[in-house]
Amino acid sequence: MKNIDVCLSPDLLHLHKLNNSIVVVTDIFRATSCMVTGFAYGVSSIIPVASVEECKKLQDMGYVAAAERDAQKVEGFDLDNSPFSYMDERLVGSKIAMTTTNGTLSISKAKPDAVKVVVGAFLNLGAIISYLQNQPYDVLVLCAGWKGRPNLEDTLFAGAVVEALKDEYFVSEDSAIMAMRVYNEAKSNMGAYLSNSSHIRRLQGLGIHKDINYCLQKDLYDIVPVLRGNELVLA
Amino acid sequence: MKNIDVCLSPDLLHLHKLNNSIVVVTDIFRATSCMVTGFAYGVSSIIPVASVEECKKLQDMGYVAAAERDAQKVEGFDLDNSPFSYMDERLVGSKIAMTTTNGTLSISKAKPDAVKVVVGAFLNLGAIISYLQNQPYDVLVLCAGWKGRPNLEDTLFAGAVVEALKDEYFVSEDSAIMAMRVYNEAKSNMGAYLSNSSHIRRLQGLGIHKDINYCLQKDLYDIVPVLRGNELVLA
């Protein structure tokens, strides 16, 4: 039986052995929701990079570049961190370079040791589940959190994955059990459940209620972005 | 308004500023439940130490020594990690040296930066709440977890503290919100809620169901162990 586990923060990733695991990186507000949306609208690849400098270099080489820090767009870049920015005909077939506070960092951390790294959001939840079921590997859902701290929305996504796979996978660790329980309590109204979360408050200050509602929708897109070498492409 | 926050694992403690905080360390199964029980039964002080070697040295100096690793007593020591071992007339007035897998490590980690470090368990929950209310400092509940991983029982305790203080303290971070929600879901039957947690399974293999039920009782003792220098004493 395959195992499924949850890592609530990239700062806890050192506790997990990844040599037989697919890591599902999630950063619901908003990096992985943006990535999924971009692919759904025709982006051909996304290179996640850890630093703003690397992102700038790739922009100079011709990539469409997206840099976010502290939930805001960094000046001089092409795209912000709203998923609606990725619904743009001009991006069809494009190669994007992206750096974000938490999401791309988590991808970088998982990359060296994981069998595969895939990008998950509520927007492609069902596709992620089917993909995992058809793979022979254990699963670790890595919550990007906020600057090392666990957060509610990523934990909810992790719980949704565990809930969907709990009958086929061995759920042994408390983080996974906790995420699943939190999800089951929240699932009938995730927006209300998240209404006083720290990141919602952070984002509401930036006036992006529309982004929040969009990112909490399930199964809009039947796609799975997967890391191949340095770039994310469709599986 | 004072702040209250929760740290789900000692491996995330670096994310928290402690210079205006009382840290409540909790390791429900079973280190902090043992400590509280020991003080309730007349122990005069407990020195928490990080290593088995340090604990052995203190034993050689005349301390009653308790060493646990992987949920079991280390050979050659006087006490195991069952709270019932601390209900012993011979311990009245004694000085204990203690090392455990998670609990004493968490105390060591919090000590350098916190204003105060206190020891919490369900057994002294109400006493901890009153103590905190009468102090001018912020609060961080530090869950000892299991070898760096968050666990359910310590998260429940953290949630119980947040729930009790939520109207007087500012609850801003998701870990605190999550702990409170998990506690509120579990509080009517914590034993059932924890029945498939990782540590319950680990302990059940060791046949200590009695310890588990004991450690989940609230407010048996109206005491607060606090760190003074290197040793825990009653506040």
Short mmCIF file of C-alpha atoms in Angstrom, two decimals:
data_model
loop_
_atom_site.label_atom_id
_atom_site.label_comp_id
_atom_site.label_asym_id
_atom_site.label_seq_id
_atom_site.Cartn_x
_atom_site.Cartn_y
_atom_site.Cartn_z
CA MET A 1 0.00 0.00 0.00
CA LYS A 2 1.28 3.44 -0.87
CA ASN A 3 1.71 6.09 1.84
CA ILE A 4 0.36 9.60 1.87
CA ASP A 5 1.70 12.29 4.16
CA VAL A 6 1.48 16.05 4.56
CA CYS A 7 4.25 18.54 5.29
CA LEU A 8 2.70 21.71 6.73
CA SER A 9 5.67 23.98 5.94
CA PRO A 10 8.75 23.88 3.70
CA ASP A 11 10.72 24.46 6.92
CA LEU A 12 9.72 20.92 7.99
CA LEU A 13 10.65 19.23 4.72
CA HIS A 14 13.92 17.88 6.18
CA LEU A 15 11.82 15.48 8.28
CA HIS A 16 10.52 13.66 5.22
CA LYS A 17 12.20 11.03 3.07
CA LEU A 18 11.30 11.75 -0.53
CA ASN A 19 13.15 9.05 -2.44
CA ASN A 20 9.93 7.15 -3.21
CA SER A 21 7.57 10.11 -3.22
CA ILE A 22 5.77 12.37 -5.60
CA VAL A 23 5.66 15.78 -3.96
CA VAL A 24 2.52 17.82 -4.62
CA VAL A 25 3.44 21.44 -3.97
CA THR A 26 0.53 23.71 -3.15
CA ASP A 27 0.34 27.45 -2.62
CA ILE A 28 -3.36 28.18 -3.02
CA PHE A 29 -3.10 31.98 -2.58
CA ARG A 30 -1.82 32.26 -5.24
CA ALA A 31 1.28 30.77 -6.89
CA THR A 32 0.08 27.29 -7.76
CA SER A 33 -3.38 28.57 -8.65
CA CYS A 34 -1.66 30.94 -11.10
CA MET A 35 0.47 28.15 -12.56
CA VAL A 36 -2.50 25.87 -13.13
CA THR A 37 -4.46 28.72 -14.69
CA GLY A 38 -1.54 29.62 -16.95
CA PHE A 39 -1.25 26.08 -18.30
CA ALA A 40 -5.01 25.86 -18.74
CA TYR A 41 -4.86 29.00 -20.89
CA GLY A 42 -2.03 27.73 -23.07
CA VAL A 43 1.29 28.64 -21.44
CA SER A 44 3.88 26.14 -22.68
CA SER A 45 6.26 26.07 -19.68
CA ILE A 46 6.97 27.77 -16.37
CA ILE A 47 10.42 27.92 -14.80
CA PRO A 48 10.06 28.42 -11.05
CA VAL A 49 13.07 30.24 -9.61
CA ALA A 50 13.96 31.07 -6.04
CA SER A 51 15.24 34.63 -6.41
CA VAL A 52 14.08 37.87 -8.04
CA GLU A 53 17.55 38.18 -9.62
CA GLU A 54 17.29 34.84 -11.43
CA CYS A 55 13.84 35.81 -12.61
CA LYS A 56 15.19 39.10 -13.98
CA LYS A 57 17.95 37.24 -15.88
CA LEU A 58 15.39 34.99 -17.53
CA GLN A 59 13.29 38.05 -18.41
CA ASP A 60 16.36 39.52 -20.12
CA MET A 61 16.68 36.26 -22.09
CA GLY A 62 13.14 36.64 -23.40
CA TYR A 63 10.96 34.87 -20.86
CA VAL A 64 7.71 36.41 -19.71
CA ALA A 65 8.61 37.09 -16.09
CA ALA A 66 6.46 37.06 -12.95
CA ALA A 67 7.87 38.09 -9.60
CA GLU A 68 5.92 38.42 -6.38
CA ARG A 69 7.19 39.33 -2.92
CA ASP A 70 5.00 39.92 0.12
CA ALA A 71 1.88 39.25 -1.96
CA GLN A 72 2.67 42.07 -4.41
CA LYS A 73 4.17 42.32 -7.90
CA VAL A 74 7.83 43.32 -8.00
CA GLU A 75 8.40 46.40 -10.15
CA GLY A 76 9.74 45.82 -13.63
CA PHE A 77 8.17 42.40 -14.16
CA ASP A 78 5.51 41.39 -16.68
CA LEU A 79 2.93 39.57 -14.59
CA ASP A 80 1.58 39.89 -11.10
CA ASN A 81 0.41 37.06 -8.87
CA SER A 82 -3.27 37.18 -9.78
CA PRO A 83 -4.55 34.11 -11.65
CA PHE A 84 -6.57 36.46 -13.86
CA SER A 85 -3.30 37.84 -15.26
CA TYR A 86 -2.70 34.39 -16.72
CA MET A 87 -5.93 34.40 -18.76
CA ASP A 88 -4.30 36.27 -21.59
CA GLU A 89 -4.14 35.29 -25.23
CA ARG A 90 -0.68 36.76 -25.52
CA LEU A 91 0.60 34.06 -23.16
CA VAL A 92 -0.44 31.14 -25.39
CA GLY A 93 2.69 29.14 -26.20
CA SER A 94 4.87 31.34 -23.99
CA LYS A 95 7.62 30.41 -21.58
CA ILE A 96 7.24 31.99 -18.17
CA ALA A 97 9.79 32.53 -15.42
CA MET A 98 8.25 32.89 -11.98
CA THR A 99 9.38 33.63 -8.45
CA THR A 100 7.06 33.93 -5.45
CA THR A 101 7.48 34.27 -1.69
CA ASN A 102 6.54 30.70 -0.86
CA GLY A 103 5.41 28.55 -3.78
CA THR A 104 8.47 28.55 -6.00
CA LEU A 105 10.73 28.17 -2.98
CA SER A 106 8.84 25.01 -2.01
CA ILE A 107 9.28 23.60 -5.51
CA SER A 108 13.03 24.30 -5.31
CA LYS A 109 13.25 22.57 -1.93
CA ALA A 110 11.39 19.45 -3.06
CA LYS A 111 13.19 19.07 -6.37
CA PRO A 112 16.52 17.49 -5.36
CA ASP A 113 15.06 14.46 -3.57
CA ALA A 114 11.55 13.81 -4.87
CA VAL A 115 10.74 11.26 -7.58
CA LYS A 116 8.51 13.88 -9.20
CA VAL A 117 7.23 17.32 -8.28
CA VAL A 118 3.73 18.28 -9.38
CA VAL A 119 1.76 21.47 -8.85
CA GLY A 120 -1.60 21.27 -7.11
CA ALA A 121 -4.45 23.68 -6.45
CA PHE A 122 -8.18 23.32 -5.90
CA LEU A 123 -8.48 24.28 -9.57
CA ASN A 124 -6.92 20.95 -10.61
CA LEU A 125 -7.67 18.82 -7.53
CA GLY A 126 -9.42 15.99 -9.38
CA ALA A 127 -6.69 15.81 -12.02
CA ILE A 128 -4.04 15.59 -9.31
CA ILE A 129 -5.92 12.78 -7.56
CA SER A 130 -6.24 10.73 -10.77
CA TYR A 131 -2.61 11.33 -11.63
CA LEU A 132 -1.43 10.14 -8.20
CA GLN A 133 -3.66 7.06 -8.30
CA ASN A 134 -2.00 6.00 -11.54
CA GLN A 135 1.54 6.32 -10.19
CA PRO A 136 3.33 3.68 -8.11
CA TYR A 137 4.81 6.19 -5.64
CA ASP A 138 4.08 7.49 -2.17
CA VAL A 139 2.68 10.99 -1.92
CA LEU A 140 3.75 13.99 0.12
CA VAL A 141 1.64 17.12 -0.10
CA LEU A 142 3.94 20.06 0.64
CA CYS A 143 2.14 23.16 1.86
CA ALA A 144 4.03 26.29 0.87
CA GLY A 145 2.66 28.20 3.86
CA TRP A 146 3.73 31.78 4.54
CA LYS A 147 7.45 32.40 5.14
CA GLY A 148 7.82 29.05 6.85
CA ARG A 149 4.60 29.18 8.84
CA PRO A 150 1.78 26.73 8.20
CA ASN A 151 -1.37 28.30 6.78
CA LEU A 152 -4.99 27.30 6.59
CA GLU A 153 -5.65 27.34 2.85
CA ASP A 154 -2.73 25.11 1.90
CA THR A 155 -3.58 22.77 4.78
CA LEU A 156 -7.15 22.56 3.46
CA PHE A 157 -5.88 21.56 0.03
CA ALA A 158 -3.60 18.92 1.59
CA GLY A 159 -6.59 17.63 3.54
CA ALA A 160 -8.67 17.41 0.37
CA VAL A 161 -5.99 15.22 -1.25
CA VAL A 162 -5.73 12.97 1.82
CA GLU A 163 -9.51 12.68 2.04
CA ALA A 164 -9.72 11.60 -1.60
CA LEU A 165 -6.95 9.00 -1.27
CA LYS A 166 -7.47 7.75 2.29
CA ASP A 167 -8.97 4.40 1.30
CA GLU A 168 -6.16 3.49 -1.10
CA TYR A 169 -3.20 4.95 0.76
CA PHE A 170 -1.83 4.46 4.24
CA VAL A 171 -2.38 7.65 6.29
CA SER A 172 -0.03 7.30 9.24
CA GLU A 173 1.09 10.73 10.37
CA ASP A 174 -0.75 13.30 12.44
CA SER A 175 -0.21 16.19 10.01
CA ALA A 176 -2.13 14.24 7.38
CA ILE A 177 -4.89 13.28 9.82
CA MET A 178 -5.17 16.87 11.03
CA ALA A 179 -5.30 18.30 7.49
CA MET A 180 -8.02 15.82 6.53
CA ARG A 181 -10.13 16.66 9.57
CA VAL A 182 -9.75 20.39 9.02
CA TYR A 183 -10.75 19.95 5.38
CA ASN A 184 -13.81 17.89 6.27
CA GLU A 185 -14.94 20.56 8.69
CA ALA A 186 -14.36 23.33 6.14
CA LYS A 187 -15.34 21.79 2.82
CA SER A 188 -18.98 22.86 2.73
CA ASN A 189 -17.92 26.52 2.92
CA MET A 190 -14.21 27.04 2.58
CA GLY A 191 -14.57 30.78 2.07
CA ALA A 192 -16.25 31.22 5.44
CA TYR A 193 -13.80 28.85 7.11
CA LEU A 194 -10.91 30.93 5.80
CA SER A 195 -12.49 34.30 6.48
CA ASN A 196 -10.21 35.23 9.37
CA SER A 197 -7.09 33.41 8.18
CA SER A 198 -3.90 35.44 8.15
CA HIS A 199 -3.40 35.35 4.40
CA ILE A 200 -6.99 36.31 3.60
CA ARG A 201 -6.50 39.36 5.78
CA ARG A 202 -3.18 40.06 4.05
CA LEU A 203 -4.81 39.76 0.63
CA GLN A 204 -7.99 41.61 1.48
CA GLY A 205 -5.85 44.62 2.23
CA LEU A 206 -4.78 44.37 -1.40
CA GLY A 207 -8.36 44.20 -2.66
CA ILE A 208 -8.31 40.83 -4.31
CA HIS A 209 -11.43 39.15 -3.05
CA LYS A 210 -12.11 37.98 -6.60
CA ASP A 211 -8.82 36.05 -6.65
CA ILE A 212 -9.70 34.33 -3.39
CA ASN A 213 -13.08 33.11 -4.62
CA TYR A 214 -11.55 31.93 -7.88
CA CYS A 215 -8.73 29.98 -6.18
CA LEU A 216 -11.20 28.06 -3.99
CA GLN A 217 -13.07 26.58 -6.95
CA LYS A 218 -12.53 22.86 -7.50
CA ASP A 219 -11.81 21.02 -10.73
CA LEU A 220 -11.96 23.84 -13.24
CA TYR A 221 -9.06 22.34 -15.17
CA ASP A 222 -8.13 18.74 -15.93
CA ILE A 223 -4.36 19.28 -16.06
CA VAL A 224 -1.29 18.39 -14.02
CA PRO A 225 1.82 20.57 -14.22
CA VAL A 226 4.92 18.48 -13.51
CA LEU A 227 8.56 19.47 -13.12
CA ARG A 228 10.81 18.21 -15.93
CA GLY A 229 14.38 19.31 -15.37
CA ASN A 230 14.11 22.97 -14.46
CA GLU A 231 10.72 23.68 -15.94
CA LEU A 232 7.13 22.87 -15.26
CA VAL A 233 5.26 21.41 -18.22
CA LEU A 234 1.97 19.58 -18.62
CA ALA A 235 2.15 15.89 -17.63
CA MET B 1 -3.76 43.80 23.49
CA LYS B 2 -1.50 40.85 24.06
CA ASN B 3 -0.87 38.32 21.25
CA ILE B 4 -1.26 34.58 21.38
CA ASP B 5 0.33 32.29 18.83
CA VAL B 6 1.03 28.58 18.41
CA CYS B 7 4.18 26.87 17.16
CA LEU B 8 3.29 23.37 15.94
CA SER B 9 6.83 21.97 16.15
CA PRO B 10 10.12 22.93 17.83
CA ASP B 11 11.59 22.82 14.30
CA LEU B 12 9.54 25.94 13.50
CA LEU B 13 10.53 27.90 16.60
CA HIS B 14 13.06 29.99 14.63
CA LEU B 15 10.07 31.72 12.98
CA HIS B 16 8.88 33.22 16.24
CA LYS B 17 10.16 36.26 18.13
CA LEU B 18 10.12 35.40 21.82
CA ASN B 19 11.49 38.52 23.43
CA ASN B 20 8.07 39.56 24.77
CA SER B 21 6.60 36.08 25.13
CA ILE B 22 5.90 33.50 27.75
CA VAL B 23 6.39 30.13 26.08
CA VAL B 24 4.05 27.37 27.24
CA VAL B 25 5.75 24.10 26.35
CA THR B 26 3.45 21.12 25.99
CA ASP B 27 4.15 17.44 25.42
CA ILE B 28 0.89 15.80 26.42
CA PHE B 29 2.05 12.18 25.87
CA ARG B 30 3.77 12.31 28.25
CA ALA B 31 6.64 14.58 29.38
CA THR B 32 4.74 17.66 30.52
CA SER B 33 1.92 15.55 31.98
CA CYS B 34 4.60 13.76 34.04
CA MET B 35 6.16 17.04 35.17
CA VAL B 36 2.84 18.49 36.29
CA THR B 37 1.98 15.27 38.11
CA GLY B 38 5.39 15.19 39.81
CA PHE B 39 4.97 18.73 41.15
CA ALA B 40 1.41 17.98 42.25
CA TYR B 41 2.75 15.04 44.25
CA GLY B 42 5.50 17.05 45.95
CA VAL B 43 8.59 17.00 43.75
CA SER B 44 10.63 20.11 44.58
CA SER B 45 12.33 20.72 41.22
CA ILE B 46 12.89 19.19 37.79
CA ILE B 47 15.94 19.91 35.65
CA PRO B 48 15.09 19.25 32.00
CA VAL B 49 18.17 18.23 30.04
CA ALA B 50 18.62 17.58 26.33
CA SER B 51 20.84 14.48 26.42
CA VAL B 52 20.85 11.09 28.14
CA GLU B 53 24.50 11.72 29.10
CA GLU B 54 23.69 14.93 30.99
CA CYS B 55 20.86 13.12 32.73
CA LYS B 56 23.24 10.33 33.78
CA LYS B 57 25.70 12.89 35.20
CA LEU B 58 22.96 14.44 37.33
CA GLN B 59 21.93 10.96 38.50
CA ASP B 60 25.53 10.37 39.62
CA MET B 61 25.30 13.66 41.56
CA GLY B 62 22.27 12.40 43.49
CA TYR B 63 19.30 13.49 41.38
CA VAL B 64 16.41 11.13 40.77
CA ALA B 65 16.82 10.60 37.04
CA ALA B 66 14.23 10.00 34.32
CA ALA B 67 15.27 9.30 30.74
CA GLU B 68 12.96 8.38 27.89
CA ARG B 69 13.79 7.75 24.28
CA ASP B 70 11.33 6.54 21.64
CA ALA B 71 8.55 6.42 24.24
CA GLN B 72 10.46 3.97 26.46
CA LYS B 73 12.56 4.22 29.63
CA VAL B 74 16.31 4.19 29.05
CA GLU B 75 18.03 1.42 31.01
CA GLY B 76 19.74 2.42 34.23
CA PHE B 77 17.45 5.32 35.09
CA ASP B 78 15.10 5.66 38.04
CA LEU B 79 11.81 6.71 36.46
CA ASP B 80 10.01 5.97 33.25
CA ASN B 81 7.76 8.34 31.32
CA SER B 82 4.45 7.28 32.87
CA PRO B 83 2.78 9.96 34.99
CA PHE B 84 1.83 7.21 37.47
CA SER B 85 5.55 6.76 38.26
CA TYR B 86 5.48 10.29 39.66
CA MET B 87 2.78 9.50 42.22
CA ASP B 88 5.31 8.17 44.69
CA GLU B 89 5.83 9.27 48.28
CA ARG B 90 9.55 8.75 47.95
CA LEU B 91 9.65 11.63 45.44
CA VAL B 92 8.29 14.22 47.88
CA GLY B 93 10.88 17.01 48.18
CA SER B 94 13.15 15.38 45.60
CA LYS B 95 15.10 16.94 42.74
CA ILE B 96 14.56 15.24 39.43
CA ALA B 97 16.66 15.31 36.27
CA MET B 98 14.69 14.48 33.14
CA THR B 99 15.35 13.96 29.46
CA THR B 100 12.70 12.99 26.89
CA THR B 101 12.55 12.69 23.10
CA ASN B 102 10.59 15.87 22.53
CA GLY B 103 9.45 17.71 25.64
CA THR B 104 12.74 18.57 27.33
CA LEU B 105 14.26 19.45 23.95
CA SER B 106 11.48 21.99 23.41
CA ILE B 107 12.14 23.55 26.80
CA SER B 108 15.84 23.85 25.95
CA LYS B 109 15.03 25.50 22.63
CA ALA B 110 12.63 28.06 24.13
CA LYS B 111 14.82 28.96 27.09
CA PRO B 112 17.41 31.35 25.55
CA ASP B 113 14.91 33.84 24.09
CA ALA B 114 11.63 33.59 26.00
CA VAL B 115 10.67 35.92 28.86
CA LYS B 116 9.51 32.85 30.78
CA VAL B 117 9.02 29.17 30.01
CA VAL B 118 6.15 27.34 31.69
CA VAL B 119 5.01 23.74 31.44
CA GLY B 120 1.47 23.01 30.32
CA ALA B 121 -0.72 19.94 30.09
CA PHE B 122 -4.45 19.31 30.21
CA LEU B 123 -3.87 18.38 33.84
CA ASN B 124 -3.07 22.02 34.68
CA LEU B 125 -4.86 23.82 31.82
CA GLY B 126 -6.95 26.14 33.99
CA ALA B 127 -3.95 27.08 36.13
CA ILE B 128 -1.94 27.93 33.01
CA ILE B 129 -4.77 30.12 31.67
CA SER B 130 -5.06 32.08 34.93
CA TYR B 131 -1.30 32.46 35.13
CA LEU B 132 -1.07 33.84 31.59
CA GLN B 133 -3.98 36.23 32.14
CA ASN B 134 -2.11 37.76 35.06
CA GLN B 135 1.10 38.36 33.11
CA PRO B 136 1.76 41.33 30.81
CA TYR B 137 3.39 39.23 28.08
CA ASP B 138 2.42 37.71 24.76
CA VAL B 139 1.96 33.93 24.68
CA LEU B 140 3.41 31.27 22.43
CA VAL B 141 2.26 27.70 22.94
CA LEU B 142 5.09 25.45 21.76
CA CYS B 143 3.96 21.95 20.80
CA ALA B 144 6.75 19.44 21.36
CA GLY B 145 5.43 17.16 18.62
CA TRP B 146 7.27 13.98 17.68
CA LYS B 147 10.85 14.33 16.44
CA GLY B 148 10.05 17.62 14.77
CA ARG B 149 6.66 16.62 13.36
CA PRO B 150 3.47 18.25 14.54
CA ASN B 151 1.12 15.95 16.43
CA LEU B 152 -2.54 15.99 17.28
CA GLU B 153 -2.52 15.86 21.06
CA ASP B 154 -0.15 18.80 21.54
CA THR B 155 -2.06 20.77 18.91
CA LEU B 156 -5.28 20.08 20.84
CA PHE B 157 -3.75 21.47 24.02
CA ALA B 158 -2.54 24.56 22.15
CA GLY B 159 -6.05 24.98 20.77
CA ALA B 160 -7.53 24.74 24.26
CA VAL B 161 -5.28 27.59 25.43
CA VAL B 162 -6.15 29.75 22.40
CA GLU B 163 -9.86 29.05 22.84
CA ALA B 164 -9.71 30.12 26.48
CA LEU B 165 -7.81 33.33 25.73
CA LYS B 166 -9.23 34.32 22.35
CA ASP B 167 -11.37 37.18 23.67
CA GLU B 168 -8.53 38.86 25.57
CA TYR B 169 -5.64 38.18 23.18
CA PHE B 170 -5.07 38.93 19.51
CA VAL B 171 -5.12 35.66 17.54
CA SER B 172 -3.48 36.53 14.24
CA GLU B 173 -1.73 33.48 12.86
CA ASP B 174 -3.16 30.45 11.09
CA SER B 175 -1.48 27.86 13.33
CA ALA B 176 -3.36 29.31 16.30
CA ILE B 177 -6.65 29.47 14.39
CA MET B 178 -6.20 25.90 13.16
CA ALA B 179 -5.34 24.58 16.64
CA MET B 180 -8.40 26.28 18.11
CA ARG B 181 -10.71 24.84 15.45
CA VAL B 182 -9.28 21.36 15.85
CA TYR B 183 -9.72 21.61 19.62
CA ASN B 184 -13.30 22.79 19.33
CA GLU B 185 -14.11 19.86 17.08
CA ALA B 186 -12.40 17.40 19.43
CA LYS B 187 -13.17 18.71 22.89
CA SER B 188 -16.32 16.73 23.59
CA ASN B 189 -14.41 13.47 23.15
CA MET B 190 -10.68 13.92 22.82
CA GLY B 191 -9.96 10.23 23.31
CA ALA B 192 -12.03 9.31 20.28
CA TYR B 193 -10.60 12.17 18.25
CA LEU B 194 -7.09 10.95 18.97
CA SER B 195 -7.83 7.26 18.51
CA ASN B 196 -5.92 6.90 15.25
CA SER B 197 -3.23 9.49 15.92
CA SER B 198 0.33 8.36 15.36
CA HIS B 199 1.41 8.65 18.97
CA ILE B 200 -1.61 6.84 20.36
CA ARG B 201 -0.72 3.95 18.06
CA ARG B 202 2.91 4.16 19.18
CA LEU B 203 1.88 4.12 22.85
CA GLN B 204 -0.82 1.49 22.49
CA GLY B 205 1.86 -0.91 21.33
CA LEU B 206 3.44 -0.29 24.72
CA GLY B 207 0.20 -1.03 26.58
CA ILE B 208 -0.34 2.30 28.27
CA HIS B 209 -3.95 3.10 27.61
CA LYS B 210 -4.28 4.13 31.26
CA ASP B 211 -1.64 6.85 30.78
CA ILE B 212 -3.49 8.22 27.75
CA ASN B 213 -6.79 8.57 29.56
CA TYR B 214 -5.08 10.15 32.53
CA CYS B 215 -3.20 12.73 30.42
CA LEU B 216 -6.43 13.88 28.73
CA GLN B 217 -8.08 14.91 32.01
CA LYS B 218 -8.43 18.64 32.53
CA ASP B 219 -7.67 20.70 35.62
CA LEU B 220 -6.66 18.00 38.06
CA TYR B 221 -3.95 20.24 39.49
CA ASP B 222 -3.88 23.97 40.16
CA ILE B 223 -0.14 24.45 39.64
CA VAL B 224 2.20 26.06 37.11
CA PRO B 225 5.76 24.76 36.74
CA VAL B 226 8.04 27.56 35.55
CA LEU B 227 11.69 27.54 34.51
CA ARG B 228 13.99 29.42 36.93
CA GLY B 229 17.57 29.26 35.73
CA ASN B 230 18.11 25.63 34.78
CA GLU B 231 15.33 24.10 36.80
CA LEU B 232 11.57 23.94 36.79
CA VAL B 233 9.94 24.94 40.06
CA LEU B 234 6.41 25.86 41.06
CA ALA B 235 5.43 29.43 40.15
#
